[in-house]
Coordinates of N, CA and C in Angstrom, one line a residue:
X12 N 13.8 87.4 -55.1 CA 14.5 87.7 -53.8 C 15.4 86.5 -53.4
X13 N 14.8 85.3 -53.6 CA 15.5 84.1 -53.2 C 16.9 83.9 -54.0
X14 N 16.8 84.2 -55.3 CA 18.0 84.1 -56.1 C 19.0 85.0 -55.6
X15 N 18.6 86.3 -55.3 CA 19.6 87.3 -54.8 C 20.3 86.8 -53.6
X16 N 19.5 86.2 -52.6 CA 20.1 85.8 -51.4 C 21.1 84.6 -51.6
X17 N 20.7 83.7 -52.5 CA 21.5 82.6 -52.8 C 22.8 83.0 -53.5
X18 N 22.7 84.0 -54.4 CA 23.8 84.5 -55.2 C 24.8 85.2 -54.3
X19 N 24.2 85.9 -53.3 CA 25.1 86.6 -52.3 C 25.9 85.6 -51.5
X20 N 25.1 84.6 -50.9 CA 25.8 83.6 -50.2 C 26.9 82.8 -51.0
X21 N 26.6 82.6 -52.3 CA 27.5 81.9 -53.1 C 28.8 82.8 -53.3
X22 N 28.6 84.1 -53.4 CA 29.8 84.9 -53.6 C 30.6 84.9 -52.4
X23 N 30.0 84.9 -51.2 CA 30.6 85.0 -49.9 C 31.3 83.6 -49.7
X24 N 30.7 82.5 -50.0 CA 31.3 81.2 -49.9 C 32.5 81.0 -50.9
X25 N 32.4 81.6 -52.1 CA 33.5 81.5 -53.1 C 34.7 82.3 -52.6
X26 N 34.4 83.5 -52.1 CA 35.4 84.3 -51.5 C 36.2 83.6 -50.4
X27 N 35.4 83.1 -49.4 CA 36.0 82.4 -48.3 C 36.8 81.2 -48.8
X28 N 36.4 80.4 -49.8 CA 37.1 79.3 -50.3 C 38.4 79.7 -51.0
X29 N 38.5 80.8 -51.7 CA 39.7 81.3 -52.3 C 40.7 81.8 -51.2
X30 N 40.2 82.5 -50.3 CA 41.0 83.0 -49.2 C 41.6 81.7 -48.5
X31 N 40.8 80.7 -48.4 CA 41.3 79.4 -47.7 C 42.5 78.9 -48.4
X32 N 42.8 79.2 -49.7 CA 43.9 78.7 -50.3 C 45.3 79.1 -49.5
X33 N 45.2 80.3 -49.1 CA 46.4 80.8 -48.4 C 46.3 81.0 -47.0
X34 N 45.2 80.9 -46.3 CA 45.0 81.0 -44.9 C 44.8 79.6 -44.2
X35 N 45.8 79.3 -43.4 CA 45.7 78.0 -42.8 C 44.5 77.8 -42.0
X36 N 43.9 76.6 -42.0 CA 42.7 76.2 -41.3 C 41.4 76.6 -41.9
X37 N 41.4 77.7 -42.7 CA 40.2 78.0 -43.5 C 40.1 77.1 -44.7
X38 N 39.0 76.2 -44.6 CA 38.9 75.2 -45.6 C 38.5 75.8 -47.0
X39 N 39.2 75.3 -48.0 CA 38.9 75.6 -49.4 C 37.8 74.8 -50.0
X40 N 38.0 73.5 -50.0 CA 37.1 72.7 -50.7 C 35.6 72.8 -50.2
X41 N 35.3 72.8 -48.9 CA 33.9 72.8 -48.6 C 33.2 74.2 -49.0
X42 N 34.0 75.3 -48.9 CA 33.4 76.5 -49.3 C 33.2 76.5 -50.8
X43 N 34.1 76.0 -51.6 CA 33.9 76.1 -53.0 C 32.8 75.1 -53.5
X44 N 32.7 74.0 -52.8 CA 31.5 73.1 -53.0 C 30.2 73.8 -52.8
X45 N 30.2 74.5 -51.6 CA 29.0 75.2 -51.3 C 28.7 76.3 -52.3
X46 N 29.7 77.0 -52.7 CA 29.6 78.1 -53.7 C 29.1 77.5 -55.0
X47 N 29.6 76.3 -55.4 CA 29.1 75.8 -56.7 C 27.6 75.4 -56.6
X48 N 27.3 74.8 -55.5 CA 25.8 74.5 -55.3 C 25.0 75.7 -55.3
X49 N 25.3 76.8 -54.6 CA 24.6 78.0 -54.5 C 24.5 78.7 -55.8
X50 N 25.6 78.7 -56.5 CA 25.7 79.4 -57.9 C 24.8 78.5 -58.9
X51 N 24.7 77.3 -58.8 CA 23.9 76.4 -59.6 C 22.4 76.8 -59.4
X52 N 22.0 77.1 -58.2 CA 20.7 77.5 -57.9 C 20.3 78.9 -58.2
X53 N 21.3 79.8 -58.3 CA 21.0 81.2 -58.5 C 21.6 81.8 -59.8
X54 N 22.7 81.3 -60.3 CA 23.3 81.9 -61.4 C 24.1 80.8 -62.3
X55 N 23.4 80.3 -63.3 CA 24.1 79.3 -64.1 C 25.5 79.9 -64.8
X56 N 25.4 81.1 -65.1 CA 26.7 81.7 -65.6 C 27.8 81.7 -64.6
X57 N 27.5 82.1 -63.4 CA 28.5 82.2 -62.3 C 29.0 80.7 -62.0
X58 N 28.0 79.7 -62.0 CA 28.3 78.3 -61.7 C 29.3 77.8 -62.8
X59 N 29.1 78.2 -64.0 CA 30.0 77.8 -65.1 C 31.3 78.4 -64.9
X60 N 31.4 79.7 -64.5 CA 32.7 80.4 -64.3 C 33.4 79.7 -63.2
X61 N 32.8 79.4 -62.0 CA 33.4 78.9 -60.8 C 34.0 77.5 -61.2
X62 N 33.2 76.6 -61.8 CA 33.7 75.3 -62.1 C 34.8 75.3 -63.2
X63 N 35.0 76.3 -63.8 CA 36.1 76.5 -64.8 C 37.4 77.1 -64.2
X64 N 37.4 77.5 -63.0 CA 38.6 78.1 -62.4 C 39.6 77.1 -62.1
X65 N 40.9 77.6 -62.0 CA 42.0 76.7 -61.6 C 41.9 76.2 -60.1
X66 N 41.4 77.1 -59.2 CA 41.3 76.8 -57.8 C 40.3 75.6 -57.7
X67 N 39.1 75.7 -58.4 CA 38.1 74.6 -58.4 C 38.7 73.4 -58.9
X68 N 39.5 73.5 -60.0 CA 40.0 72.2 -60.7 C 41.1 71.6 -59.8
X69 N 41.8 72.4 -59.1 CA 42.9 71.9 -58.3 C 42.4 71.2 -56.9
X70 N 41.4 71.8 -56.3 CA 41.0 71.4 -55.0 C 39.8 70.6 -54.9
X71 N 38.8 71.0 -55.7 CA 37.5 70.4 -55.7 C 37.3 69.2 -56.6
X72 N 37.7 69.2 -57.8 CA 37.4 68.2 -58.7 C 38.2 66.9 -58.3
X73 N 39.4 66.9 -57.9 CA 40.0 65.7 -57.5 C 39.2 65.1 -56.2
X74 N 38.7 65.9 -55.4 CA 38.1 65.5 -54.1 C 36.7 64.9 -54.5
X75 N 36.0 65.5 -55.5 CA 34.7 65.0 -55.9 C 34.9 63.7 -56.7
X76 N 35.9 63.6 -57.6 CA 36.1 62.4 -58.4 C 36.9 61.3 -57.7
X77 N 37.9 61.6 -56.9 CA 38.6 60.5 -56.4 C 38.6 60.4 -54.9
X78 N 37.9 61.4 -54.2 CA 37.8 61.3 -52.8 C 39.0 61.7 -51.9
X79 N 39.9 62.5 -52.5 CA 41.1 62.9 -51.9 C 41.8 64.1 -52.7
X80 N 43.0 64.4 -52.3 CA 43.9 65.4 -53.0 C 45.2 64.7 -53.5
X81 N 45.7 65.1 -54.6 CA 47.0 64.6 -55.1 C 48.0 65.1 -54.2
X82 N 49.2 64.4 -54.1 CA 50.3 64.8 -53.3 C 50.8 66.2 -53.6
X83 N 50.8 66.5 -54.8 CA 51.3 67.9 -55.3 C 50.4 69.0 -54.7
X84 N 49.1 68.8 -54.7 CA 48.2 69.9 -54.1 C 48.4 69.9 -52.6
X85 N 48.5 68.8 -51.9 CA 48.8 68.7 -50.5 C 50.1 69.5 -50.2
X86 N 51.1 69.2 -51.0 CA 52.5 69.9 -50.7 C 52.3 71.4 -50.9
X87 N 51.5 71.8 -51.9 CA 51.3 73.2 -52.2 C 50.6 73.9 -51.0
X88 N 49.6 73.2 -50.4 CA 48.8 73.7 -49.3 C 49.8 73.9 -48.2
X89 N 50.6 72.9 -47.9 CA 51.5 72.9 -46.7 C 52.6 74.0 -46.9
X90 N 53.1 74.1 -48.0 CA 54.2 75.2 -48.2 C 53.6 76.6 -48.1
X91 N 52.5 76.8 -48.7 CA 51.8 78.2 -48.6 C 51.5 78.4 -47.1
X92 N 50.7 77.5 -46.5 CA 50.3 77.6 -45.1 C 51.5 77.8 -44.1
X93 N 52.6 77.0 -44.3 CA 53.6 77.1 -43.3 C 54.4 78.5 -43.6
X94 N 54.4 78.9 -44.8 CA 55.0 80.2 -45.1 C 54.3 81.4 -44.5
X95 N 53.0 81.4 -44.6 CA 52.2 82.3 -43.9 C 52.3 82.3 -42.5
X96 N 52.3 81.1 -41.9 CA 52.4 80.9 -40.4 C 53.8 81.4 -40.0
X97 N 54.8 81.0 -40.7 CA 56.2 81.3 -40.3 C 56.4 82.9 -40.4
X98 N 55.9 83.5 -41.4 CA 56.0 85.0 -41.4 C 55.2 85.6 -40.3
X99 N 54.0 85.1 -39.9 CA 53.3 85.6 -38.7 C 54.1 85.4 -37.5
X100 N 54.8 84.2 -37.3 CA 55.5 84.0 -36.0 C 56.7 85.0 -36.0
X101 N 57.3 85.3 -37.1 CA 58.4 86.2 -37.1 C 58.0 87.7 -36.8
X102 N 56.9 88.1 -37.3 CA 56.4 89.4 -37.1 C 55.7 89.7 -35.7
X103 N 55.0 88.5 -35.2 CA 54.4 88.7 -34.0 C 55.2 87.8 -32.9
X104 N 56.0 88.4 -32.2 CA 56.9 87.6 -31.4 C 56.3 87.5 -30.0
X105 N 55.3 86.7 -29.9 CA 54.6 86.5 -28.7 C 54.5 84.9 -28.5
X106 N 54.8 84.3 -27.3 CA 54.7 82.9 -27.1 C 53.3 82.4 -27.3
X107 N 52.3 83.1 -27.1 CA 50.9 82.7 -27.1 C 50.6 82.5 -28.7
X108 N 51.1 83.4 -29.5 CA 50.9 83.4 -30.9 C 51.7 82.2 -31.5
X109 N 52.8 81.9 -31.0 CA 53.6 80.8 -31.5 C 52.9 79.5 -31.1
X110 N 52.3 79.4 -29.9 CA 51.6 78.2 -29.5 C 50.5 78.0 -30.3
X111 N 49.7 79.0 -30.7 CA 48.5 78.9 -31.6 C 48.9 78.4 -32.9
X112 N 50.0 79.0 -33.4 CA 50.5 78.7 -34.8 C 51.0 77.3 -34.8
X113 N 51.6 76.8 -33.7 CA 52.1 75.5 -33.7 C 51.0 74.5 -33.7
X114 N 49.9 74.8 -32.9 CA 48.7 73.9 -32.9 C 48.1 73.9 -34.3
X115 N 48.0 75.0 -35.0 CA 47.4 75.0 -36.3 C 48.2 74.2 -37.2
X116 N 49.5 74.4 -37.1 CA 50.5 73.6 -38.0 C 50.3 72.1 -37.8
X117 N 50.2 71.7 -36.6 CA 50.1 70.3 -36.3 C 48.7 69.8 -36.8
X118 N 47.7 70.5 -36.6 CA 46.4 70.1 -37.1 C 46.4 70.0 -38.6
X119 N 47.1 71.0 -39.3 CA 47.1 71.0 -40.8 C 47.9 69.7 -41.2
X120 N 49.0 69.4 -40.6 CA 49.7 68.2 -40.9 C 48.9 66.9 -40.7
X121 N 48.2 66.9 -39.6 CA 47.2 65.8 -39.4 C 46.2 65.7 -40.5
X122 N 45.6 66.7 -40.9 CA 44.6 66.7 -42.0 C 45.3 66.2 -43.3
X123 N 46.4 66.8 -43.6 CA 47.0 66.4 -44.9 C 47.7 65.0 -45.0
X124 N 48.2 64.6 -43.8 CA 48.9 63.3 -43.8 C 48.0 62.1 -43.3
X125 N 46.9 62.4 -42.6 CA 46.1 61.3 -42.0 C 44.6 61.4 -42.5
X126 N 44.0 62.5 -42.4 CA 42.5 62.5 -42.6 C 42.1 62.6 -44.2
X127 N 42.9 63.4 -44.9 CA 42.6 63.6 -46.3 C 43.4 62.6 -47.2
X128 N 42.7 61.7 -47.9 CA 43.4 60.6 -48.6 C 44.2 61.3 -49.8
X129 N 45.4 60.7 -50.0 CA 46.2 61.1 -51.1 C 45.8 60.3 -52.3
X130 N 45.5 60.9 -53.4 CA 45.1 60.1 -54.7 C 46.1 60.4 -55.7
X131 N 46.2 59.4 -56.5 CA 47.2 59.5 -57.6 C 46.3 59.8 -58.9
X132 N 46.8 60.8 -59.7 CA 46.1 61.2 -60.9 C 46.9 60.8 -62.1
X133 N 46.3 60.1 -63.1 CA 47.0 59.8 -64.3 C 46.9 61.1 -65.2
X134 N 47.7 61.2 -66.2 CA 47.8 62.3 -67.1 C 46.4 62.7 -67.7
X135 N 45.6 61.7 -68.0 CA 44.3 62.0 -68.6 C 43.4 62.7 -67.6
X136 N 43.5 62.3 -66.4 CA 42.7 62.9 -65.2 C 43.2 64.3 -65.0
X137 N 44.5 64.6 -65.1 CA 45.0 66.0 -64.9 C 44.5 66.9 -66.0
X138 N 44.5 66.3 -67.2 CA 44.0 67.2 -68.3 C 42.5 67.5 -68.2
X139 N 41.8 66.5 -67.7 CA 40.3 66.8 -67.6 C 40.1 67.7 -66.4
X140 N 41.0 67.7 -65.4 CA 40.7 68.6 -64.2 C 41.0 70.0 -64.6
X141 N 42.1 70.3 -65.4 CA 42.5 71.6 -65.7 C 41.6 72.2 -66.9
X142 N 40.9 71.3 -67.6 CA 40.0 71.8 -68.7 C 38.6 71.8 -68.3
X143 N 38.3 71.4 -67.1 CA 36.9 71.3 -66.6 C 36.3 72.7 -66.6

């Protein structure tokens, strides 16, 4: 019963982490770290699958190994997030929505430029991240 509960929570956390790649403010890395932990406790096969995905290699591995994200990953996060927020602003023409999106955008910029360290990866590290 415990393994089923842990597996269910791992699947939920993994789903939220993957959604977090394209949804601003929904964090990717913490959800994927939690999913990896829960999968390790409930399903070694799913743990191996998760740690081999591109999303895990792009967002979690650099954070675990170097304590931050490469500039390229940060840029990708900002481009995708701002595209989604810009589309939302165009579709929902309400000042309240624009104000919320502006606050989210500023918070995201703060996270990417100030709070989350930018790490440099050499070619050997990039290869190990993608083949992890």
